Amino acid sequence: MLSLALLALTLPVQDEAPAAPAPWFEESAASSGLDFTYHSGAGKKFHFPEVMGGGVALLDYDGDGLLDVYLIQGGELVPEEQDAVTTPNKLFKNLGGGKFADVTEAAKVGHMGYGMGVACGDYDRDGDIDMYVTNVGPNVFYENQGDGTFLDRTEELKVGDPRWGTSVAFVDIDSDRDLDLFVTNNLGWSAATEVECFNYYGEPDYCSPNNYNAPSPDVLYKFGRTGFQDVTITGGVSLAFGNGLGVAIGDYDNDGDADIYVANDATPNVLWNNDGKGKFDDLGLLKGCSVNGNGTPEAGMGVQFVDVDMDGDLDLFMTHIRRETNTFYLNSRGRFKDRTTMTGTANTSLRYTGFGMGFQDFDLDGRLDLYVVNGAVQSWKENERFLAEDGYAEPNHLFRGLGGPKFEEVPMGGLAKEAIATSRGAAFGDLDNDGQIDIVIANRDSSVSLLKNVAPKKGSWIGFEPREGKGNLVPGARIEIRFGGQSLYRVADPCYSYLSSND
């Protein structure tokens, strides 16, 4: 599904005596040429979408073996209310040596809508990576032409859903090797129907999605010989929906097909169980992952299917709003239980609002670590201790894996100096092919972050690029390494985090 489906698979090493803390990451966006700021268009009207974007994609668009970066732009939801910002989405080519160049105009991917999320995949199986971009308004489909340029085929393919799209996934729903599309929608919003809300201090601020009472149905497109066809109704996914934000793809019940999980904001989450033929039933409540362990719907943002406890099935983790924990659902033979308290991340997450996230073995010790990016959705005066001019800004968090579903927080988010921003999308991948996973983070109304992984290596690594006989990448490929009576299990799928596409 990605041009370089790299998974850092390492064998566990023996525990060593604690060493002096060393940075895990270095902020290198400015020196790399990755010059980008997500403009939310925030004004005095507090239009809800302003506080939710935007996303990041890591993809090798030109097939040179280096991951490039595509950054989604916002703008002005209601241009007549203020001076319009006309900055487009941006594509940065990886030049190697830690340097990037803006190739947006040459590649013809400078879309000017109010952007949200992005997915990457080779839908036409021609060997290069295509992109689907969600917006507040019609979405956009970019077909890679194989010559360093893209062609906007939205109208021809009939996939320009006009609603407020958020996270999106390329997914093979019926095992025919064609990539279909699942588009997550948030709510039926318009400036004309905006409502007035207030924060904890009685000041005007952004609303909760439930103030609108207008959840929007998601969309499922099936790809076939005649192009994409809307199968939302016949595929069963019109029967349940909420205020959709995050989406993850994974075979949670190990029956050989791709299931879909949607993280909804303040409404029950949805687990779309695939019958193997591309028809779905919502089994979230039955399987124990639609609400938390107390039976309460939470504000779902970022989400990932991942085998945290190394037992061969996919667990679930998702980020939530302040005063809710980020939630961990442990999978046992296709049924989930809320086991958040055992992870060691609950107390930290209660004080922040999480968005993008990813489990990766950042220090190559054979254990999955966790990185979570944060940023409030209503202004908190106590956040001004982090950044005086931004009451939404919060620090991000790194948790070191201790083995299984247990973690401990790493100070300063793994940086020498704590980074403070209102962070949203986060994408994970090896930008310099050194075997260590780097992170690109979209920050609301501030510069993008590029966290270069400099963690001391504790083990070796091996990369896999799963391809079928004709050379096409295989999305969702499962890779398992067995050693010493144990198994290490990873899935090559870019669809996790928040609004983003990963390596």
Coordinates of C-alpha atoms in Angstrom, one line a residue:
M1 CA 0.0 0.0 0.0
L2 CA 3.0 2.2 0.4
S3 CA 6.0 2.6 -1.8
L4 CA 8.3 1.5 1.1
A5 CA 6.4 -0.7 3.6
L6 CA 9.2 -0.7 6.1
L7 CA 8.7 -2.4 9.5
A8 CA 11.4 -2.2 12.1
L9 CA 11.4 -5.8 13.3
T10 CA 14.0 -6.5 16.0
L11 CA 14.7 -9.3 18.4
P12 CA 14.5 -8.5 22.1
V13 CA 17.7 -8.0 23.9
Q14 CA 18.5 -8.5 27.6
D15 CA 17.7 -5.7 29.9
E16 CA 20.7 -3.4 30.7
A17 CA 21.4 -1.1 33.6
P18 CA 19.7 2.3 33.3
A19 CA 21.9 4.8 31.5
A20 CA 21.8 8.6 31.6
P21 CA 18.8 9.9 29.7
A22 CA 19.6 10.7 26.1
P23 CA 17.3 12.3 23.5
W24 CA 15.3 9.9 21.3
F25 CA 14.6 12.6 18.7
E26 CA 15.9 15.8 17.2
E27 CA 13.7 18.5 15.8
S28 CA 15.0 19.1 12.2
A29 CA 12.2 20.6 10.1
A30 CA 13.9 24.0 9.8
S31 CA 17.2 22.6 8.7
S32 CA 15.7 20.1 6.3
G33 CA 13.8 22.6 4.1
L34 CA 10.4 21.3 5.3
D35 CA 8.9 24.8 5.4
F36 CA 5.2 24.5 6.1
T37 CA 2.5 25.9 8.5
Y38 CA -1.0 24.6 8.7
H39 CA -3.3 27.7 8.6
S40 CA -6.6 27.0 10.4
G41 CA -8.1 30.3 9.5
A42 CA -9.2 30.7 13.1
G43 CA -11.0 34.0 13.8
K44 CA -13.6 35.2 16.3
K45 CA -16.4 32.9 15.0
F46 CA -14.9 29.6 16.2
H47 CA -16.0 27.5 13.3
F48 CA -15.7 23.9 14.4
P49 CA -13.5 22.5 11.6
E50 CA -10.8 25.1 12.4
V51 CA -9.7 23.2 15.5
M52 CA -9.5 19.7 13.9
G53 CA -6.9 19.7 11.0
G54 CA -4.6 18.7 9.4
G55 CA -3.0 15.5 8.1
V56 CA 0.4 14.2 6.9
A57 CA 1.3 11.6 4.3
L58 CA 4.7 9.8 3.9
L59 CA 5.0 8.3 0.5
D60 CA 7.6 7.6 -2.2
Y61 CA 5.8 9.3 -5.0
D62 CA 8.6 9.1 -7.5
G63 CA 9.9 5.6 -6.7
D64 CA 13.5 6.6 -5.8
G65 CA 13.5 4.7 -2.5
L66 CA 13.1 7.8 -0.3
L67 CA 10.0 8.8 1.6
D68 CA 8.6 12.1 0.5
V69 CA 6.2 14.3 2.6
Y70 CA 2.7 15.6 1.6
L71 CA 1.2 18.1 4.0
I72 CA -2.5 19.0 4.0
Q73 CA -3.4 22.7 4.2
G74 CA -6.4 24.4 5.8
G75 CA -7.2 28.0 4.8
E76 CA -10.3 30.0 5.3
L77 CA -13.7 28.3 5.8
V78 CA -15.5 31.6 5.2
P79 CA -13.2 33.8 3.2
E80 CA -15.4 36.9 3.3
E81 CA -14.9 37.0 7.1
Q82 CA -11.2 37.8 6.8
D83 CA -8.4 38.0 4.4
A84 CA -8.1 34.6 2.7
V85 CA -5.0 32.5 3.0
T86 CA -4.4 30.9 -0.4
T87 CA -1.6 28.5 0.5
P88 CA -2.1 25.0 -1.1
N89 CA -1.3 21.5 0.1
K90 CA 2.4 21.0 -0.2
L91 CA 4.5 18.0 -1.5
F92 CA 8.2 17.9 -0.4
K93 CA 10.6 15.6 -2.3
N94 CA 13.1 13.8 -0.2
L95 CA 16.6 14.7 -1.6
G96 CA 18.5 12.5 0.8
G97 CA 20.9 13.7 3.4
G98 CA 18.1 15.1 5.5
K99 CA 17.0 17.7 2.9
F100 CA 13.6 18.3 1.2
A101 CA 12.5 20.4 -1.7
D102 CA 9.0 21.8 -2.4
V103 CA 7.8 20.2 -5.7
T104 CA 4.1 21.0 -5.3
E105 CA 3.7 23.0 -8.5
A106 CA 5.7 20.6 -10.6
A107 CA 3.8 17.6 -9.3
K108 CA 0.4 19.3 -9.7
V109 CA -0.9 18.5 -6.2
G110 CA -1.5 22.0 -4.9
H111 CA -5.1 21.6 -4.0
M112 CA -6.7 24.7 -2.4
G113 CA -9.7 23.3 -0.5
Y114 CA -10.0 23.4 3.3
G115 CA -8.0 20.2 3.8
M116 CA -8.2 17.6 6.5
G117 CA -6.8 14.1 5.8
V118 CA -5.0 11.9 3.3
A119 CA -4.6 8.3 2.3
C120 CA -2.0 6.7 -0.1
G121 CA -2.2 3.6 -2.2
D122 CA -1.7 2.2 -5.6
Y123 CA -5.3 1.9 -6.6
D124 CA -4.7 1.1 -10.3
R125 CA -1.8 -1.3 -9.6
D126 CA 0.6 0.4 -12.0
G127 CA 3.5 0.5 -9.5
D128 CA 3.2 4.1 -8.2
I129 CA 1.3 5.7 -5.3
D130 CA -1.9 7.6 -5.7
M131 CA -3.5 9.9 -3.1
Y132 CA -7.0 10.7 -1.8
V133 CA -7.4 14.0 0.1
T134 CA -10.4 14.8 2.4
N135 CA -11.7 18.3 2.9
V136 CA -14.5 20.3 4.5
G137 CA -16.3 20.0 1.2
P138 CA -15.6 17.9 -1.9
N139 CA -12.6 15.5 -1.6
V140 CA -9.9 15.1 -4.2
F141 CA -8.4 12.0 -5.9
Y142 CA -4.9 12.4 -7.3
E143 CA -3.7 9.6 -9.7
N144 CA 0.1 9.3 -10.0
Q145 CA 1.2 9.5 -13.6
G146 CA 4.5 7.8 -13.0
D147 CA 6.5 10.8 -14.3
G148 CA 6.6 12.9 -11.2
T149 CA 3.2 14.4 -11.7
F150 CA -0.4 13.6 -10.6
L151 CA -3.7 14.0 -12.3
D152 CA -6.9 15.1 -10.5
R153 CA -9.4 12.4 -11.5
T154 CA -12.0 13.2 -8.8
E155 CA -14.8 14.0 -11.2
E156 CA -14.1 11.1 -13.6
L157 CA -13.9 8.5 -10.7
K158 CA -16.9 10.0 -9.0
V159 CA -15.3 10.0 -5.5
G160 CA -15.6 13.7 -4.6
D161 CA -17.8 13.2 -1.6
P162 CA -19.1 16.8 -0.7
R163 CA -19.3 16.3 3.1
W164 CA -16.7 17.0 5.8
G165 CA -14.3 14.2 5.3
T166 CA -11.6 13.3 7.9
S167 CA -9.5 10.2 8.0
V168 CA -9.6 7.9 4.9
A169 CA -8.3 4.5 4.0
F170 CA -7.4 2.5 0.9
V171 CA -8.5 -1.1 1.7
D172 CA -9.2 -4.3 -0.2
I173 CA -12.7 -5.2 1.2
D174 CA -13.3 -8.3 -0.8
S175 CA -9.8 -9.8 -1.4
D176 CA -9.8 -9.2 -5.1
R177 CA -6.5 -7.3 -4.9
D178 CA -8.1 -4.0 -5.9
L179 CA -7.9 -1.2 -3.5
D180 CA -11.3 0.2 -2.4
L181 CA -11.9 3.4 -0.4
F182 CA -13.4 4.0 3.0
V183 CA -14.0 7.7 3.8
T184 CA -14.7 8.8 7.4
N185 CA -17.0 11.8 7.7
N186 CA -17.4 13.9 10.8
L187 CA -20.7 15.9 10.9
G188 CA -23.0 18.0 8.8
W189 CA -21.4 21.3 9.3
S190 CA -21.8 24.7 7.6
A191 CA -21.0 28.3 8.7
A192 CA -24.7 29.1 8.4
T193 CA -25.6 26.6 11.1
E194 CA -22.7 27.3 13.4
V195 CA -23.7 27.5 17.1
E196 CA -22.2 29.6 19.9
C197 CA -20.4 27.7 22.7
F198 CA -18.3 28.7 25.7
N199 CA -15.3 27.1 27.4
Y200 CA -14.6 26.3 31.1
Y201 CA -14.0 30.0 31.8
G202 CA -17.2 31.3 30.1
E203 CA -15.4 32.6 27.1
P204 CA -16.5 32.0 23.5
D205 CA -14.7 28.9 22.1
Y206 CA -15.2 25.8 20.0
C207 CA -18.2 23.5 20.5
S208 CA -18.4 19.8 21.2
P209 CA -19.6 17.8 18.1
N210 CA -22.7 16.9 20.1
N211 CA -23.8 20.5 20.1
Y212 CA -24.6 20.1 16.5
N213 CA -26.4 16.8 16.7
A214 CA -25.6 16.1 13.1
P215 CA -23.3 13.0 12.7
S216 CA -22.5 12.3 9.1
P217 CA -22.5 8.9 7.4
D218 CA -19.2 7.5 6.2
V219 CA -18.8 6.3 2.6
L220 CA -17.5 3.1 1.1
Y221 CA -16.4 3.0 -2.6
K222 CA -15.6 -0.3 -4.3
F223 CA -13.1 -0.3 -7.2
G224 CA -13.7 -2.5 -10.2
R225 CA -13.5 -2.6 -14.0
T226 CA -15.6 0.5 -14.4
G227 CA -14.0 2.5 -11.7
F228 CA -15.3 3.3 -8.2
Q229 CA -18.8 2.6 -7.2
D230 CA -20.5 3.8 -4.0
V231 CA -21.5 0.7 -2.1
T232 CA -22.2 2.4 1.3
I233 CA -25.7 0.9 1.4
T234 CA -25.1 -2.5 -0.1
G235 CA -21.9 -2.9 1.9
G236 CA -23.8 -2.3 5.1
V237 CA -21.8 0.7 6.4
S238 CA -24.8 3.0 6.2
L239 CA -26.4 1.3 9.2
A240 CA -24.2 2.9 11.9
F241 CA -22.2 6.1 12.0
G242 CA -21.1 8.9 14.4
N243 CA -18.9 12.0 14.4
G244 CA -16.1 10.2 12.6
L245 CA -12.5 11.2 13.0
G246 CA -10.1 8.2 13.0
V247 CA -10.0 5.0 11.0
A248 CA -7.8 1.9 11.2
I249 CA -7.7 -1.2 9.1
G250 CA -6.9 -4.7 10.4
D251 CA -8.0 -8.3 10.5
Y252 CA -8.9 -8.3 14.2
D253 CA -10.4 -11.8 14.2
N254 CA -7.7 -13.4 12.0
D255 CA -10.2 -14.7 9.5
G256 CA -8.3 -13.5 6.5
D257 CA -10.2 -10.3 5.5
A258 CA -9.9 -6.6 6.3
D259 CA -12.0 -5.2 9.0
I260 CA -12.5 -1.5 9.6
Y261 CA -12.6 0.4 12.9
V262 CA -13.9 4.0 13.1
A263 CA -13.0 6.2 16.1
N264 CA -16.0 8.6 16.6
D265 CA -16.0 11.8 18.5
A266 CA -18.3 11.6 21.5
T267 CA -20.4 8.9 19.9
P268 CA -19.9 5.1 20.1
N269 CA -17.1 3.8 17.9
V270 CA -17.8 1.3 15.1
L271 CA -16.2 -2.0 14.4
W272 CA -17.1 -3.0 10.9
N273 CA -16.7 -6.8 10.7
N274 CA -16.1 -8.0 7.2
D275 CA -17.9 -11.1 6.0
G276 CA -15.1 -11.8 3.5
K277 CA -17.1 -10.6 0.5
G278 CA -17.1 -6.9 1.3
K279 CA -20.2 -6.7 3.4
F280 CA -20.0 -5.4 6.9
D281 CA -21.8 -5.6 10.3
D282 CA -21.1 -3.3 13.2
L283 CA -19.9 -5.6 16.0
G284 CA -18.4 -2.9 18.2
L285 CA -20.7 -3.3 21.1
L286 CA -20.8 -7.1 20.9
K287 CA -17.0 -7.3 20.7
G288 CA -16.4 -4.8 23.5
C289 CA -14.8 -1.8 21.7
S290 CA -17.6 0.7 21.0
V291 CA -17.4 2.4 24.4
N292 CA -14.9 2.3 27.3
G293 CA -14.9 -0.1 30.2
N294 CA -17.4 2.1 32.0
G295 CA -19.8 2.0 29.1
T296 CA -19.2 5.6 28.1
P297 CA -18.6 6.8 24.6
E298 CA -15.4 8.8 24.4
A299 CA -14.0 11.5 22.0
G300 CA -12.1 9.2 19.6
M301 CA -9.4 10.9 17.6
G302 CA -6.4 8.8 16.5
V303 CA -6.5 5.1 16.4
Q304 CA -4.3 2.1 15.6
F305 CA -4.7 -1.7 15.2
V306 CA -1.5 -3.2 16.6
D307 CA -0.4 -6.4 18.4
V308 CA 0.9 -4.8 21.6
D309 CA 1.1 -8.0 23.7
M310 CA 2.7 -10.2 20.9
D311 CA 0.0 -12.8 21.0
G312 CA -0.8 -12.8 17.3
D313 CA -4.0 -10.8 17.3
L314 CA -4.5 -7.0 16.8
D315 CA -5.3 -4.9 19.8
L316 CA -6.7 -1.3 19.6
F317 CA -5.4 2.0 21.0
M318 CA -7.0 5.4 20.5
T319 CA -6.5 8.9 21.7
H320 CA -9.1 11.0 23.5
I321 CA -9.9 14.4 24.8
R322 CA -8.7 15.9 28.1
R323 CA -10.3 14.3 31.2
E324 CA -10.7 11.1 29.3
T325 CA -7.8 8.6 29.2
N326 CA -6.4 7.4 25.9
T327 CA -7.9 3.9 25.7
F328 CA -6.3 0.5 25.2
Y329 CA -8.5 -2.4 24.2
L330 CA -6.8 -5.8 24.6
N331 CA -7.8 -8.4 22.0
S332 CA -8.3 -11.9 23.1
R333 CA -9.6 -14.2 20.4
G334 CA -11.6 -11.5 18.6
R335 CA -13.1 -9.9 21.7
F336 CA -11.8 -6.7 23.3
K337 CA -11.5 -5.5 26.9
D338 CA -10.6 -2.1 28.1
R339 CA -7.2 -2.6 29.8
T340 CA -6.1 1.1 29.8
T341 CA -5.1 1.1 33.5
M342 CA -2.5 -1.6 32.9
T343 CA -0.6 0.4 30.3
G344 CA 0.9 3.1 32.5
T345 CA -0.3 5.8 30.1
A346 CA -3.7 6.6 31.7
N347 CA -2.7 9.3 34.2
T348 CA -0.7 11.3 31.8
S349 CA -3.3 11.2 29.1
L350 CA -6.0 12.5 31.4
R351 CA -4.5 16.0 31.4
Y352 CA -4.2 16.3 27.6
T353 CA -6.1 15.9 24.3
G354 CA -4.5 13.3 22.1
F355 CA -4.7 13.2 18.3
G356 CA -2.1 11.5 16.1
M357 CA -0.3 8.5 17.5
G358 CA 1.8 5.5 16.6
F359 CA 3.3 2.4 18.1
Q360 CA 6.8 1.8 16.8
D361 CA 10.0 0.3 18.1
F362 CA 11.9 3.6 18.2
D363 CA 15.0 2.4 20.0
L364 CA 15.2 -1.1 18.4
D365 CA 15.0 -3.1 21.6
G366 CA 12.3 -5.4 20.3
R367 CA 9.5 -3.7 22.2
L368 CA 6.9 -1.4 20.8
D369 CA 7.1 2.2 22.1
L370 CA 4.3 4.8 21.8
Y371 CA 4.3 8.4 20.6
V372 CA 1.2 10.6 21.1
V373 CA 0.7 14.2 19.8
N374 CA -1.5 16.5 21.8
G375 CA -3.4 19.8 21.5
A376 CA -6.6 21.1 23.2
V377 CA -9.9 21.7 21.4
Q378 CA -10.9 24.4 23.9
S379 CA -8.5 27.0 25.4
W380 CA -7.2 26.2 28.8
K381 CA -5.5 29.0 30.8
E382 CA -3.2 26.5 32.5
N383 CA -1.9 25.6 29.0
E384 CA -0.5 29.1 28.8
R385 CA 2.3 27.9 31.1
F386 CA 3.4 25.9 28.0
L387 CA 3.0 28.6 25.4
A388 CA 1.7 32.0 26.5
E389 CA 0.2 32.9 23.1
D390 CA -1.7 29.6 22.5
G391 CA -4.1 28.2 25.1
Y392 CA -4.6 25.1 23.0
A393 CA -0.9 24.1 22.8
E394 CA 0.3 21.1 24.8
P395 CA 3.4 18.9 24.9
N396 CA 3.6 15.6 23.1
H397 CA 4.4 12.3 24.8
L398 CA 6.7 9.4 24.3
F399 CA 6.2 6.2 26.2
R400 CA 8.9 3.6 26.3
G401 CA 7.7 0.0 25.9
L402 CA 8.5 -2.3 28.9
G403 CA 7.2 -5.4 27.2
G404 CA 3.6 -6.3 26.5
P405 CA 1.1 -3.6 27.1
K406 CA 3.2 -1.8 29.8
F407 CA 4.9 1.6 29.2
E408 CA 6.7 4.3 31.0
E409 CA 6.8 8.0 30.0
V410 CA 10.1 9.4 28.6
P411 CA 10.7 12.9 29.8
M412 CA 10.3 15.8 27.3
G413 CA 8.7 13.6 24.7
G414 CA 12.1 12.2 23.9
L415 CA 13.6 15.6 23.0
A416 CA 16.4 17.6 24.6
K417 CA 13.9 20.5 24.9
E418 CA 10.2 19.9 25.2
A419 CA 8.2 20.9 22.0
I420 CA 4.9 22.8 22.6
A421 CA 2.3 23.1 19.9
T422 CA -1.3 22.4 19.0
S423 CA -0.5 19.1 17.2
R424 CA -2.9 17.1 15.1
G425 CA -1.8 14.7 12.3
A426 CA 1.3 12.6 12.8
A427 CA 2.9 10.2 10.3
F428 CA 5.6 7.6 11.0
G429 CA 8.3 6.3 8.7
D430 CA 12.0 6.0 8.1
L431 CA 12.9 9.1 6.2
D432 CA 16.6 8.4 5.9
N433 CA 16.6 4.6 5.6
D434 CA 18.7 4.1 8.7
G435 CA 16.2 1.6 10.2
Q436 CA 14.9 4.0 12.8
I437 CA 11.4 5.5 12.6
D438 CA 11.1 9.2 12.3
I439 CA 7.9 11.4 12.8
V440 CA 6.4 14.3 10.9
I441 CA 3.7 16.2 12.8
A442 CA 1.2 18.8 11.6
N443 CA 0.8 21.7 14.0
R444 CA -2.2 24.0 14.0
D445 CA -1.0 27.6 13.0
S446 CA 2.6 26.8 13.6
S447 CA 5.5 25.2 11.8
V448 CA 5.5 21.5 10.9
S449 CA 7.7 19.3 13.1
L450 CA 10.1 16.7 11.8
L451 CA 11.5 14.5 14.6
K452 CA 14.6 12.7 13.4
N453 CA 15.1 9.5 15.4
V454 CA 18.5 9.6 17.2
A455 CA 17.7 7.1 19.9
P456 CA 20.7 4.9 20.7
K457 CA 20.2 1.6 18.9
K458 CA 19.7 -1.4 21.2
G459 CA 19.4 -4.0 18.4
S460 CA 19.5 -4.7 14.7
W461 CA 16.7 -4.3 12.2
I462 CA 15.4 -5.7 9.0
G463 CA 13.1 -4.1 6.5
F464 CA 10.5 -5.8 4.3
E465 CA 8.7 -4.6 1.2
P466 CA 5.8 -7.1 0.7
R467 CA 4.9 -7.5 -2.9
E468 CA 2.8 -9.9 -5.0
G469 CA 4.1 -11.8 -8.0
K470 CA 3.6 -8.9 -10.4
G471 CA 5.5 -6.6 -8.2
N472 CA 2.7 -4.7 -6.7
L473 CA 2.7 -3.8 -3.0
V474 CA 0.5 -5.8 -0.7
P475 CA -1.5 -3.6 1.7
G476 CA -2.2 -5.2 5.1
A477 CA 0.5 -7.9 4.6
R478 CA 1.2 -9.7 7.9
I479 CA 4.9 -10.5 8.7
E480 CA 5.8 -12.8 11.5
I481 CA 9.2 -13.8 12.8
R482 CA 9.5 -16.8 15.1
F483 CA 12.5 -17.1 17.5
G484 CA 13.2 -18.9 20.7
G485 CA 9.6 -20.0 21.2
Q486 CA 8.3 -16.4 20.6
S487 CA 6.8 -14.6 17.7
L488 CA 7.2 -11.0 16.5
Y489 CA 4.2 -9.9 14.5
R490 CA 3.7 -6.7 12.4
V491 CA 1.2 -5.5 9.8
A492 CA 2.3 -3.4 6.8
D493 CA -0.6 -1.0 6.6
P494 CA -0.3 2.8 6.5
C495 CA -3.8 3.5 7.8
Y496 CA -3.5 4.6 11.5
S497 CA -2.8 7.7 13.6
Y498 CA -5.1 10.7 12.8
L499 CA -5.8 12.1 9.3
S500 CA -2.5 10.7 8.1
S501 CA -0.8 8.0 6.0
N502 CA 2.3 6.2 7.2
D503 CA 5.1 4.2 5.9

